[in-house]
Coordinates of C-alpha atoms in Angstrom, one line a residue:
M1 CA 20.0 16.1 21.4
S2 CA 20.6 15.4 17.8
V3 CA 18.0 13.9 15.4
Q4 CA 19.9 10.6 15.3
V5 CA 19.9 10.3 19.1
W6 CA 16.2 11.1 19.3
T7 CA 15.6 8.6 16.5
Y8 CA 17.4 5.8 18.4
I9 CA 15.3 6.6 21.5
F10 CA 11.9 6.6 19.7
V11 CA 12.7 3.6 17.5
G12 CA 14.3 1.7 20.4
L13 CA 11.3 2.2 22.6
S14 CA 8.7 1.4 20.0
F15 CA 10.5 -1.7 18.8
S16 CA 10.9 -2.9 22.4
L17 CA 7.1 -2.4 22.8
Y18 CA 6.4 -4.4 19.6
L19 CA 8.6 -7.3 20.5
G20 CA 7.3 -7.3 24.1
I21 CA 3.7 -7.6 22.9
A22 CA 4.7 -10.4 20.5
W23 CA 6.3 -12.3 23.3
W24 CA 3.2 -11.8 25.5
A25 CA 0.8 -12.8 22.8
R26 CA 2.7 -15.8 21.4
V27 CA 0.5 -18.7 20.4
A28 CA 0.7 -22.5 20.0
D29 CA -2.5 -23.2 17.9
T30 CA -3.6 -22.4 14.4
K31 CA -6.7 -20.6 15.5
G32 CA -4.6 -18.1 17.4
F33 CA -2.0 -18.0 14.7
Y34 CA -4.4 -17.2 11.8
I35 CA -7.3 -15.3 13.4
A36 CA -6.2 -14.4 16.9
G37 CA -8.6 -16.8 18.4
G38 CA -11.6 -15.0 16.9
G39 CA -12.4 -12.9 19.9
V40 CA -10.7 -9.5 19.3
P41 CA -13.0 -6.6 20.4
A42 CA -14.4 -4.5 17.6
S43 CA -12.8 -1.2 18.7
A44 CA -9.3 -2.9 19.1
N45 CA -9.8 -4.6 15.8
G46 CA -10.6 -1.2 14.2
M47 CA -7.3 0.2 15.5
A48 CA -5.4 -2.9 14.2
T49 CA -7.2 -2.6 10.9
A50 CA -6.4 1.1 10.6
A51 CA -2.7 0.3 11.3
D52 CA -2.8 -2.6 8.8
W53 CA -4.3 -0.2 6.3
M54 CA -2.3 2.9 6.9
S55 CA 0.8 1.4 5.3
A56 CA 4.0 3.0 4.2
A57 CA 2.0 4.1 1.1
S58 CA -0.5 6.0 3.3
F59 CA 2.0 7.4 5.8
I60 CA 5.0 8.1 3.5
S61 CA 3.8 8.2 -0.1
M62 CA 0.2 9.5 -0.1
A63 CA 0.9 13.1 1.0
G64 CA 4.0 13.0 -1.3
L65 CA 1.7 12.1 -4.2
V66 CA -0.8 14.9 -3.3
S67 CA 2.1 17.3 -2.9
T68 CA 3.5 16.6 -6.4
M69 CA 0.2 16.0 -8.2
G70 CA -1.9 18.7 -6.5
Y71 CA -5.7 18.3 -6.9
S72 CA -5.4 15.1 -8.8
G73 CA -3.6 13.4 -5.9
G74 CA -7.0 13.5 -4.1
V75 CA -7.9 10.4 -6.1
Y76 CA -5.9 8.3 -3.6
L77 CA -7.7 9.8 -0.6
M78 CA -11.1 9.1 -2.2
G79 CA -10.2 5.7 -3.5
W80 CA -8.6 4.3 -0.4
T81 CA -11.2 5.7 1.9
G82 CA -14.2 4.8 -0.2
G83 CA -13.1 1.2 -0.4
Y84 CA -13.8 0.8 3.3
V85 CA -17.4 1.6 2.7
L86 CA -17.6 -1.2 0.2
L87 CA -15.8 -3.5 2.5
A88 CA -17.9 -2.8 5.6
L89 CA -21.3 -3.0 3.8
L90 CA -20.8 -5.6 1.1
I91 CA -18.1 -8.0 2.2
A92 CA -16.8 -8.0 5.8
P93 CA -19.9 -9.2 7.7
Y94 CA -20.7 -12.0 5.1
L95 CA -17.2 -13.3 5.1
R96 CA -17.1 -13.3 8.9
K97 CA -20.3 -15.2 9.0
F98 CA -18.8 -17.7 6.6
G99 CA -16.2 -18.3 9.4
H100 CA -13.0 -19.4 7.6
F101 CA -9.3 -18.5 7.9
T102 CA -8.6 -16.7 4.6
V103 CA -9.9 -15.3 1.3
P104 CA -8.7 -18.4 -0.7
D105 CA -10.5 -20.5 1.9
F106 CA -13.8 -18.7 1.1
V107 CA -13.1 -19.0 -2.7
G108 CA -12.2 -22.7 -2.4
D109 CA -15.3 -23.7 -0.4
R110 CA -17.8 -21.4 -2.2
F111 CA -16.5 -22.4 -5.7
G112 CA -15.4 -25.9 -4.8
T113 CA -16.6 -29.0 -6.7
N114 CA -18.3 -32.1 -5.2
Y115 CA -15.9 -34.9 -4.5
G116 CA -18.6 -37.7 -4.6
E117 CA -17.8 -40.5 -2.2
G118 CA -14.9 -39.7 0.0
K119 CA -12.2 -37.2 -0.7
P120 CA -9.5 -37.3 -3.5
D121 CA -6.7 -39.5 -2.5
S122 CA -3.9 -37.7 -4.4
M123 CA -2.7 -34.1 -4.5
M124 CA -3.3 -33.8 -8.3
K125 CA -6.9 -35.0 -7.9
R126 CA -7.4 -32.5 -5.1
I127 CA -6.1 -29.7 -7.3
L128 CA -8.4 -30.8 -10.1
A129 CA -11.3 -31.1 -7.7
N130 CA -10.8 -27.5 -6.4
P131 CA -9.0 -25.4 -8.9
A132 CA -10.6 -22.2 -7.5
R133 CA -8.6 -22.5 -4.3
V134 CA -5.3 -22.9 -6.2
V135 CA -6.0 -19.9 -8.4
A136 CA -7.0 -17.8 -5.4
V137 CA -3.8 -18.8 -3.6
V138 CA -1.7 -17.7 -6.6
C139 CA -3.6 -14.4 -6.8
A140 CA -3.2 -13.8 -3.0
L141 CA 0.6 -14.4 -3.3
F142 CA 0.9 -12.0 -6.3
V143 CA -1.1 -9.3 -4.6
S144 CA 0.6 -9.6 -1.2
F145 CA 4.2 -9.8 -2.5
T146 CA 3.5 -6.7 -4.7
Y147 CA 2.2 -4.9 -1.7
V148 CA 4.8 -5.9 0.7
A149 CA 7.6 -4.8 -1.6
G150 CA 6.5 -1.2 -1.0
Q151 CA 6.5 -1.7 2.7
M152 CA 10.0 -3.0 2.9
R153 CA 11.2 -0.2 0.7
G154 CA 9.6 2.3 3.1
V155 CA 11.4 0.7 6.1
G156 CA 14.7 1.1 4.2
L157 CA 14.0 4.8 3.4
V158 CA 13.4 5.6 7.0
F159 CA 16.4 3.8 8.3
S160 CA 18.6 5.2 5.5
R161 CA 18.0 8.8 6.5
F162 CA 17.4 8.8 10.2
L163 CA 19.8 6.0 11.3
E164 CA 22.3 6.9 8.6
V165 CA 22.7 3.5 7.1
E166 CA 22.3 2.4 3.5
I167 CA 18.7 1.7 2.3
N168 CA 19.5 -2.0 1.8
V169 CA 20.8 -2.3 5.4
G170 CA 17.6 -0.7 6.6
V171 CA 15.5 -3.2 4.7
V172 CA 17.4 -6.0 6.4
I173 CA 16.9 -4.6 9.9
G174 CA 13.1 -4.3 9.1
M175 CA 13.1 -7.9 7.9
I176 CA 14.5 -9.1 11.1
I177 CA 12.1 -7.2 13.3
V178 CA 9.0 -8.1 11.4
F179 CA 10.1 -11.8 11.2
V180 CA 10.4 -12.1 15.0
Y181 CA 7.1 -10.7 16.0
S182 CA 5.2 -12.3 13.2
T183 CA 6.4 -15.8 13.8
L184 CA 6.0 -15.5 17.6
G185 CA 2.4 -14.5 18.0
G186 CA 0.9 -14.9 14.5
M187 CA -2.3 -13.0 14.1
K188 CA -2.8 -12.6 17.8
G189 CA 0.6 -11.0 18.2
I190 CA 0.2 -8.9 15.1
T191 CA -3.2 -7.7 16.1
W192 CA -2.1 -6.2 19.5
T193 CA 1.2 -5.0 18.0
Q194 CA -0.8 -3.1 15.4
V195 CA -3.0 -1.5 18.1
A196 CA 0.3 -0.1 19.5
Q197 CA 1.6 0.8 16.1
F198 CA -1.6 2.7 15.3
W199 CA -1.1 5.2 18.1
V200 CA 2.6 5.6 17.3
L201 CA 1.9 6.3 13.6
I202 CA -1.2 8.6 14.0
T203 CA 0.6 10.7 16.7
A204 CA 3.7 10.9 14.7
F205 CA 1.8 12.1 11.6
L206 CA -0.5 14.7 13.4
V207 CA 2.2 16.3 15.7
P208 CA 4.4 17.7 12.9
T209 CA 1.3 18.5 10.7
I210 CA -0.3 20.6 13.5
A211 CA 3.1 22.2 14.3
I212 CA 3.7 23.3 10.7
S213 CA 0.1 24.5 10.3
L214 CA 0.7 26.8 13.4
K215 CA 4.0 28.0 12.1
L216 CA 2.8 28.8 8.5
T217 CA -0.8 30.0 9.1
G218 CA -1.3 30.3 12.9
E219 CA -4.1 27.7 12.7
M220 CA -4.0 24.7 14.9
V221 CA -6.3 22.6 12.8
P222 CA -4.3 21.7 9.6
Q223 CA -7.4 21.4 7.4
I224 CA -8.2 25.1 8.2
G225 CA -4.6 26.1 7.9
L226 CA -4.5 24.8 4.3
G227 CA -7.2 27.3 3.4
S228 CA -5.9 30.1 5.4
E229 CA -3.5 33.1 4.9
L230 CA 0.2 32.8 5.4
V231 CA 1.4 34.4 8.7
D232 CA 4.2 36.4 6.9
G233 CA 2.7 36.9 3.5
G234 CA -0.9 38.2 3.8
M235 CA -1.8 35.8 1.0
M236 CA -3.8 32.6 1.0
L237 CA -1.6 29.5 1.1
L238 CA -3.3 27.8 -1.9
D239 CA -3.3 31.0 -4.0
R240 CA 0.4 31.4 -3.3
L241 CA 1.0 27.8 -4.4
D242 CA -0.9 28.3 -7.6
G243 CA 1.1 31.5 -8.3
L244 CA 4.4 29.7 -7.7
H245 CA 3.4 26.8 -10.0
K246 CA 2.5 29.3 -12.8
E247 CA 5.7 31.2 -12.3
L248 CA 7.9 28.0 -12.4
G249 CA 6.2 26.3 -15.3
F250 CA 4.3 23.7 -13.4
S251 CA 0.5 23.0 -13.9
S252 CA -1.8 24.7 -11.3
Y253 CA -1.8 23.0 -7.9
T254 CA -5.5 23.3 -7.4
E255 CA -6.9 22.9 -10.9
P256 CA -8.4 19.4 -11.6
F257 CA -8.1 17.0 -14.5
Q258 CA -4.8 18.1 -16.0
G259 CA -2.4 16.1 -18.3
K260 CA -2.5 12.4 -17.8
W261 CA -4.9 12.8 -14.9
D262 CA -8.0 13.4 -17.0
K263 CA -11.5 12.5 -15.8
A264 CA -11.3 9.0 -17.2
N265 CA -8.1 8.1 -15.5
V266 CA -9.1 9.7 -12.2
F267 CA -12.4 7.8 -12.3
M268 CA -10.7 4.5 -13.1
V269 CA -8.0 4.9 -10.5
A270 CA -10.5 5.7 -7.8
L271 CA -12.5 2.7 -8.8
V272 CA -9.4 0.5 -8.7
L273 CA -8.5 1.7 -5.3
M274 CA -12.0 1.3 -3.9
A275 CA -12.5 -2.2 -5.3
G276 CA -8.9 -3.2 -4.5
T277 CA -9.5 -2.1 -0.9
A278 CA -12.5 -4.4 -0.7
G279 CA -10.5 -7.2 -2.2
L280 CA -7.2 -7.0 -0.3
P281 CA -6.6 -10.4 1.6
H282 CA -4.6 -8.8 4.4
V283 CA -7.5 -6.4 5.2
I284 CA -10.3 -8.9 4.8
V285 CA -8.6 -11.4 7.2
R286 CA -8.9 -8.8 10.0
F287 CA -12.7 -9.3 10.0
Y288 CA -12.2 -13.0 10.8
T289 CA -10.6 -12.0 14.2
V290 CA -13.8 -10.6 15.8
K291 CA -16.6 -12.5 17.6
S292 CA -19.5 -12.0 15.2
P293 CA -20.7 -10.4 11.9
A294 CA -22.1 -7.5 13.9
A295 CA -18.6 -7.0 15.4
A296 CA -17.2 -7.1 11.8
R297 CA -19.5 -4.2 10.8
W298 CA -18.4 -2.2 13.9
S299 CA -14.8 -3.0 13.1
G300 CA -15.3 -1.3 9.7
F301 CA -16.8 1.8 11.5
W302 CA -14.0 2.0 14.0
A303 CA -11.4 1.5 11.3
L304 CA -12.8 4.4 9.2
L305 CA -12.9 6.6 12.2
F306 CA -9.3 6.0 13.1
I307 CA -8.1 6.2 9.5
S308 CA -9.8 9.6 9.0
G309 CA -7.3 11.2 11.4
L310 CA -4.5 10.7 8.9
Y311 CA -6.4 10.9 5.7
L312 CA -8.1 14.1 6.5
S313 CA -4.8 15.7 7.4
A314 CA -2.7 14.4 4.5
P315 CA -3.8 17.1 2.0
A316 CA -2.7 19.8 4.5
L317 CA 0.7 18.3 5.0
A318 CA 1.1 17.9 1.3
G319 CA 0.3 21.6 0.6
F320 CA 2.7 22.7 3.4
A321 CA 5.5 20.4 2.0
R322 CA 5.0 21.8 -1.5
F323 CA 5.3 25.3 -0.3
Y324 CA 8.4 24.7 1.7
M325 CA 10.1 22.6 -1.1
I326 CA 9.6 25.3 -3.7
N327 CA 10.6 28.1 -1.4
T328 CA 13.7 26.5 0.0
L329 CA 15.1 24.9 -3.3
N330 CA 14.4 27.3 -6.1
G331 CA 17.3 29.7 -6.6
A332 CA 19.4 28.1 -3.9
T333 CA 23.2 28.1 -4.3
E334 CA 26.0 26.0 -2.9
E335 CA 26.4 28.3 0.0
N336 CA 22.7 28.5 1.1
I337 CA 21.4 25.2 0.0
P338 CA 19.0 24.1 2.9
Q339 CA 20.3 21.6 5.5
W340 CA 17.4 19.2 4.8
F341 CA 18.5 18.9 1.2
T342 CA 22.0 18.1 2.2
N343 CA 20.8 15.5 4.7
W344 CA 18.5 13.7 2.2
E345 CA 21.1 14.0 -0.6
E346 CA 23.2 11.5 1.3
T347 CA 20.5 8.9 0.8
G348 CA 20.6 9.2 -3.0
L349 CA 17.0 10.1 -3.2
I350 CA 17.4 13.7 -4.4
L351 CA 20.2 15.0 -6.6
W352 CA 21.4 18.2 -8.2
V353 CA 24.2 18.4 -10.8
D354 CA 24.9 22.0 -11.6
D355 CA 24.9 23.2 -15.2
G356 CA 27.5 25.8 -14.5
D357 CA 25.5 28.8 -13.1
G358 CA 25.8 27.7 -9.5
K359 CA 22.0 27.9 -8.8
L360 CA 19.4 25.2 -8.3
H361 CA 16.3 25.8 -10.3
F362 CA 13.3 23.8 -9.0
S363 CA 11.0 24.3 -12.0
N364 CA 9.5 22.8 -15.1
K365 CA 11.0 25.1 -17.6
E366 CA 13.3 24.1 -20.5
D367 CA 16.2 26.3 -19.6
N368 CA 17.0 24.9 -16.1
E369 CA 19.8 22.6 -15.0
I370 CA 19.0 19.1 -13.9
F371 CA 21.9 17.8 -11.8
R372 CA 24.3 18.8 -9.1
Q373 CA 27.4 16.5 -9.2
G374 CA 29.2 18.8 -11.7
P375 CA 29.6 18.7 -15.5
T376 CA 32.5 16.2 -15.3
L377 CA 30.3 13.2 -15.3
S378 CA 30.0 11.3 -18.6
D379 CA 26.6 10.2 -20.0
S380 CA 27.3 6.6 -19.0
E381 CA 28.3 7.6 -15.4
L382 CA 25.1 9.7 -15.2
L383 CA 22.9 6.8 -16.2
H384 CA 24.8 4.5 -13.9
I385 CA 24.1 6.7 -11.0
I386 CA 20.4 6.9 -11.8
K387 CA 20.0 3.2 -12.3
D388 CA 21.9 2.1 -9.3
H389 CA 20.2 4.4 -6.9
Q390 CA 16.6 4.5 -8.3
L391 CA 16.9 8.3 -8.3
Y392 CA 14.1 10.7 -8.8
I393 CA 15.8 13.9 -10.1
D394 CA 14.8 17.3 -8.8
T395 CA 13.9 19.1 -12.0
K396 CA 13.3 18.5 -15.7
G397 CA 15.5 21.0 -17.5
T398 CA 17.8 20.4 -20.5
A399 CA 20.7 22.9 -20.4
D400 CA 23.4 20.6 -19.5
P401 CA 26.8 21.7 -20.9
R402 CA 27.7 18.2 -22.0
G403 CA 24.7 18.2 -24.4
V404 CA 22.8 15.7 -22.3
D405 CA 19.0 16.0 -22.8
G406 CA 17.9 15.9 -19.2
R407 CA 14.2 15.7 -20.1
A408 CA 14.8 12.8 -22.4
V409 CA 16.9 11.0 -19.8
L410 CA 14.2 11.4 -17.2
R411 CA 11.5 10.3 -19.6
D412 CA 13.5 7.2 -20.7
M413 CA 14.2 6.3 -17.1
G414 CA 10.5 7.0 -16.0
L415 CA 11.7 9.5 -13.4
S416 CA 10.3 12.9 -12.5
G417 CA 11.4 13.7 -8.9
P418 CA 12.4 14.4 -6.3
D419 CA 11.6 10.9 -4.9
K420 CA 7.9 11.2 -3.7
D421 CA 8.7 9.0 -0.8
I422 CA 10.9 11.5 0.9
I423 CA 8.5 14.4 1.0
V424 CA 6.5 13.5 4.2
L425 CA 9.6 12.5 6.1
A426 CA 11.6 15.6 5.0
T427 CA 8.9 18.2 5.6
P428 CA 9.5 18.6 9.4
E429 CA 13.2 19.3 8.4
M430 CA 12.0 21.8 5.8
A431 CA 10.0 23.6 8.4
E432 CA 12.9 23.5 10.9
L433 CA 10.9 21.9 13.6
S434 CA 12.4 20.5 16.8
N435 CA 14.8 17.5 16.5
W436 CA 12.4 15.3 18.5
I437 CA 9.6 15.9 16.1
I438 CA 11.8 15.1 13.1
A439 CA 12.8 11.8 14.8
F440 CA 9.3 11.0 15.9
I441 CA 8.0 11.0 12.3
A442 CA 10.7 8.4 11.6
A443 CA 9.2 6.1 14.2
G444 CA 5.7 6.7 12.8
G445 CA 6.9 5.8 9.3
L446 CA 8.5 2.6 10.6
A447 CA 5.2 1.7 12.5
A448 CA 3.2 2.2 9.3
A449 CA 5.4 0.1 7.1
L450 CA 6.0 -2.7 9.7
S451 CA 2.3 -3.0 10.7
T452 CA 1.2 -3.6 7.1
A453 CA 4.2 -5.8 6.3
S454 CA 3.4 -8.1 9.2
G455 CA -0.2 -8.5 8.0
L456 CA 0.8 -9.2 4.5
L457 CA 3.4 -11.8 5.6
L458 CA 0.7 -13.6 7.6
V459 CA -1.6 -13.7 4.5
I460 CA 1.3 -15.1 2.5
S461 CA 2.0 -17.7 5.2
S462 CA -1.6 -18.7 5.6
S463 CA -2.1 -19.0 1.8
V464 CA 0.7 -21.5 1.6
A465 CA 0.4 -23.3 5.0
H466 CA -3.4 -23.5 5.3
D467 CA -4.8 -23.2 1.8
L468 CA -2.1 -25.0 -0.2
Y469 CA -0.3 -27.3 2.3
Y470 CA -3.2 -28.3 4.6
R471 CA -6.1 -28.2 2.0
I472 CA -4.2 -29.5 -1.0
I473 CA -0.9 -31.2 -0.3
N474 CA -1.3 -32.8 3.1
P475 CA -5.0 -32.7 4.4
V476 CA -4.0 -35.0 7.4
A477 CA -1.3 -32.6 8.6
S478 CA -1.3 -32.1 12.4
E479 CA -1.7 -28.6 13.9
K480 CA 1.9 -28.7 14.9
Q481 CA 3.0 -29.4 11.3
R482 CA 0.7 -26.6 10.0
L483 CA 2.2 -24.1 12.4
M484 CA 5.7 -25.2 11.6
V485 CA 5.0 -24.7 7.8
G486 CA 3.3 -21.4 8.5
R487 CA 6.2 -20.0 10.5
G488 CA 8.8 -21.4 8.1
F489 CA 7.1 -19.8 5.1
I490 CA 7.0 -16.4 6.9
G491 CA 10.8 -16.6 7.0
L492 CA 10.9 -17.4 3.3
A493 CA 8.4 -14.6 2.5
V494 CA 10.4 -12.1 4.6
V495 CA 13.5 -12.8 2.5
I496 CA 11.6 -12.4 -0.8
A497 CA 9.9 -9.2 0.5
G498 CA 13.4 -7.9 1.4
I499 CA 14.7 -8.6 -2.1
F500 CA 11.7 -6.6 -3.5
G501 CA 12.5 -3.8 -1.0
I502 CA 16.1 -3.7 -2.1
Y503 CA 15.2 -3.9 -5.9
P504 CA 11.8 -2.1 -5.9
P505 CA 9.7 -2.0 -9.2
G506 CA 8.9 1.7 -8.4
F507 CA 8.4 4.1 -5.6
V508 CA 6.3 3.0 -2.6
G509 CA 2.9 4.5 -3.7
E510 CA 3.3 3.3 -7.2
V511 CA 4.0 -0.3 -6.2
V512 CA 1.1 -0.3 -3.8
A513 CA -1.2 1.0 -6.5
F514 CA -0.2 -1.9 -8.7
A515 CA -1.2 -4.3 -5.8
F516 CA -4.7 -2.6 -5.7
G517 CA -5.1 -3.1 -9.4
L518 CA -4.3 -6.8 -9.1
A519 CA -6.7 -7.1 -6.1
S520 CA -9.6 -5.3 -7.8
A521 CA -9.1 -7.5 -11.0
S522 CA -8.9 -10.8 -9.2
F523 CA -10.6 -10.9 -5.7
F524 CA -13.3 -8.2 -5.6
P525 CA -15.5 -9.7 -8.4
V526 CA -15.2 -13.3 -7.3
I527 CA -16.0 -12.4 -3.6
L528 CA -19.0 -10.2 -4.6
L529 CA -20.3 -12.9 -7.0
G530 CA -19.6 -15.6 -4.4
I531 CA -21.9 -13.8 -1.9
F532 CA -24.6 -12.4 -4.1
N533 CA -24.9 -14.6 -7.2
R534 CA -26.2 -18.2 -7.0
R535 CA -25.4 -19.1 -10.6
V536 CA -21.6 -18.7 -10.6
S537 CA -19.8 -22.0 -10.1
T538 CA -16.3 -23.2 -10.2
T539 CA -15.4 -22.8 -13.9
P540 CA -16.8 -19.2 -14.3
A541 CA -15.0 -18.1 -11.1
V542 CA -11.6 -19.7 -12.1
F543 CA -11.7 -18.3 -15.7
G544 CA -12.9 -14.9 -14.4
M545 CA -10.0 -14.6 -11.9
M546 CA -7.5 -15.7 -14.5
A547 CA -8.7 -13.4 -17.1
G548 CA -8.9 -10.3 -14.8
M549 CA -5.5 -11.0 -13.2
G550 CA -3.8 -12.0 -16.4
F551 CA -4.9 -8.9 -18.4
T552 CA -4.0 -6.5 -15.6
M553 CA -0.6 -8.0 -15.0
F554 CA 0.1 -8.0 -18.7
Y555 CA -0.7 -4.4 -19.2
I556 CA 1.3 -3.2 -16.1
I557 CA 4.4 -5.2 -17.0
A558 CA 4.2 -4.3 -20.8
V559 CA 3.7 -0.6 -20.2
K560 CA 6.0 -0.2 -17.1
Y561 CA 8.9 -2.4 -18.1
F562 CA 8.7 -3.1 -21.9
G563 CA 7.6 0.4 -23.2
M564 CA 4.3 -0.6 -24.6
A565 CA 2.2 2.5 -25.4
Q566 CA -0.7 3.2 -23.1
W567 CA -4.1 2.5 -24.6
T568 CA -6.1 5.5 -25.8
F569 CA -9.3 4.0 -26.9
W570 CA -12.8 5.1 -25.8
G571 CA -11.9 8.8 -26.4
L572 CA -9.2 8.8 -23.7
S573 CA -6.8 11.7 -24.1
E574 CA -3.0 11.2 -24.4
P575 CA -1.1 9.4 -22.9
G576 CA -4.0 6.9 -22.4
I577 CA -4.9 4.5 -19.5
Q578 CA -2.3 4.6 -16.8
P579 CA -1.0 1.3 -15.4
A580 CA -2.4 2.2 -12.0
A581 CA -5.9 2.5 -13.6
I582 CA -5.9 -0.6 -15.7
G583 CA -7.3 -2.8 -12.8
A584 CA -10.7 -1.2 -13.5
I585 CA -10.7 -2.8 -17.0
G586 CA -9.4 -6.1 -15.5
M587 CA -12.2 -6.1 -13.0
V588 CA -14.8 -5.6 -15.7
I589 CA -13.3 -8.4 -17.7
N590 CA -13.5 -10.7 -14.6
F591 CA -17.1 -9.9 -14.1
I592 CA -18.0 -10.3 -17.8
V593 CA -16.2 -13.7 -18.1
A594 CA -17.6 -15.1 -14.8
I595 CA -21.2 -14.0 -15.5
A596 CA -21.2 -15.0 -19.2
L597 CA -19.8 -18.5 -18.4
S598 CA -22.3 -19.0 -15.5
Y599 CA -25.1 -19.2 -18.1
V600 CA -23.4 -22.0 -20.0
C601 CA -22.0 -23.9 -17.0
E602 CA -23.8 -26.0 -14.5
K603 CA -25.1 -24.2 -11.4
P604 CA -23.5 -25.0 -8.0
G605 CA -24.8 -28.0 -6.2
P606 CA -27.4 -27.9 -3.3
E607 CA -24.6 -27.9 -0.7
I608 CA -23.2 -24.7 -2.1
Q609 CA -26.7 -23.2 -2.4
K610 CA -27.3 -23.9 1.2
L611 CA -23.9 -22.4 2.2
I612 CA -24.8 -19.2 0.2
D613 CA -28.2 -19.0 1.9
S614 CA -26.7 -19.4 5.4
V615 CA -24.1 -16.7 4.8
R616 CA -26.8 -14.3 3.6
E617 CA -29.2 -14.8 6.5
P618 CA -29.7 -12.0 9.0
E619 CA -27.2 -11.8 11.7
D620 CA -29.5 -13.0 14.5
A621 CA -31.1 -15.8 12.5
E622 CA -28.2 -18.2 12.9
G623 CA -24.7 -17.7 14.4
S624 CA -21.7 -17.5 12.2
I625 CA -20.0 -20.7 11.3
N626 CA -17.3 -21.7 13.7
I627 CA -13.8 -22.2 12.3
E628 CA -13.7 -25.8 13.5
D629 CA -17.1 -26.6 12.0
A630 CA -16.5 -25.1 8.5
P631 CA -16.6 -27.5 5.6
E632 CA -13.3 -28.8 4.4
H633 CA -13.6 -28.9 0.6

C-alpha cells in the first residue's frame, strides 16, 4: 500500500480512538472539566504529562534542531529535561497541596489582598483588590497562545505532506479534532486521550529510529548506533559527519560552543528552558489531577521516565538524518534527485532554484547555487515565494546568474534551511524505510501536536472561565454557566490558535522556545517566591511579573521583527544574546524587582502566612486542601 493509504489508516484509527475516549470521559461538572476529578493515578498522569510535554516541538523540531546545530542542539535536551527535576522537587507537590484549579488561581490567592468586611461589590473593585490574579491570567494567555501556535503549525505540516493537503487546510482539520475532544471531556477527557497519545507518539518515534540504526550501523539500540561504525563505510558515523561538514564548509557537527552558540548563550537558553518548564501552566495543571502531593511527586518521576524514551533517542535520529540529508542532496541532479526531496518540495518547505549547472550543492560555501525554480524568476517573485510560504531554503550560496545575493536574501528574511520542522518527518523517507513506518511517524507527529494543543487550550479556557469570569467578573456564576463559558472560550481559542498556525511567527521549535522564555520570566519566579518567601506580597509580585514579562517580550519582538541588534554586553561574543535566551535576563529582573520591593512594601497578612505554612508542611501532617474548600479571594 502507498504511504497515503497507510497514513489514512493510522490517522483514522488514532483519531477514532481519541474521539471515543473523549465521548466516554465527557463531564458535566467543573471539577471534572478542569482537574479530571482530582483522582488520576500517578502512573497514568505521568503518561499524560509526558504526552502533554512531548509536543510538536519535541517530536518534530527537537531532533531537527540537533541535526542542524550539532552538539549545540543538546541544549534543548538538557533544558527541557532538567526542568522536570525543578518541577518535581520545587513546585509540583506544593501546588498540589494548595489544591486549586490553575496557576493564576495560586497567584491570585497567595498574592491576594484582604477585602475587609465582605467582598468587593463591583468588577473594578475586585480587579483592584486582586491585581496579581489579573496579571497572572494575562501572562498565562500570552504563554499559552505562543506555545499553541507551534502545535497547530506542526499539525498543518504533517497533514500537508502525508495527506497531500495544503498546510492551512491541515491546520483547520487539527482545529476541529482538538476542539471536539477538548470540549467534550475537559481535563478528564484530555488526560485519558493523552495516555493513548503517549503510546502512539513514543512508538512512532522509536520504530523508525531503531530501524534506521539497524540499517546504518547494524546496532538495534540507537544511542549505541550513533557512536558506531557505518555498515558500508568502515568509519565511525560521527567522524564521517564531521568530515562531511568540514568538506562542505559547515562548522563541525560534534564541536561545542561555535558561532552564536557560545557558552553564555548555551547556559542562558538551558536556564530558560529549565525554568520555563517549571513555570508552564499547562504542565503544572497536570499535578492538580492526582490524589495527593505524594502522587504529584510520583507523577514527576513517571513523566521523566516516559519522556526519556524519546529524549535519549532524539540525538541518534538527528545524527542519522544529517548523514542522509547530506549524502542524498549534495551533488544531486534533476535526474537523480531523491524521491523524498520531491515529495517534500510540494509542501513548499524545501526549495532549490538551479543556478545553471544542474546540480544541487548542499553546502555552506560561497560558490553554490541557492534555488531550484530556474533563473527566470525576478527578485520580486523570489521574495514573494519566500514570504508567502515561510520557506527555509536549502543552502546559503550566492552564485545566482541574476545577481541576487542569496546569502543576503536569506539573512534579511531570517532563513537558513531547509525547514527544521521537516527533518524528523522526512528521515524515514530518506532512509527508504517501509511505507507503513513512514505513515506511522505521521500519526505520531499528530499525536504529539494534538496532545499539547489540547492541554494548552484547557489552560486558556480555565484562565478565562475560572480565573477571570468566575473570580473577577461574575463570582456568583453557577457551575453550568462556568462550564458554558469554558467550553465557549475553547472554541474561540481554537480559532485564534489556528490563525497563529496559518501565520506562524517562526518554525515550531523557535516559537515554543519563545513561550518558555515568557514562562521563565513571568511564572517561575512568582511561584517559587510564593512558596518559599514569606515577605513577598501583592505589589512586589505584580511588578515582578510585569517587569520580567515586559522586558522579555520587548526584546523578542524588537530583535525578531524590528531588526534591533542583539545585546553583546557582559563580554558576550557576536552576535549577542539570542531571543531564545533573553528569558534568563527577564527571570533575573523579575526576582530582583519582587525581592527589592518586598523590603519596602508591607508583608502579607496573617491569613496568607497561615496559607504558606500549610502548603509547606510535610505531606502527612495535614491533607492537601480540597478544591471545594480552597479560599475564594
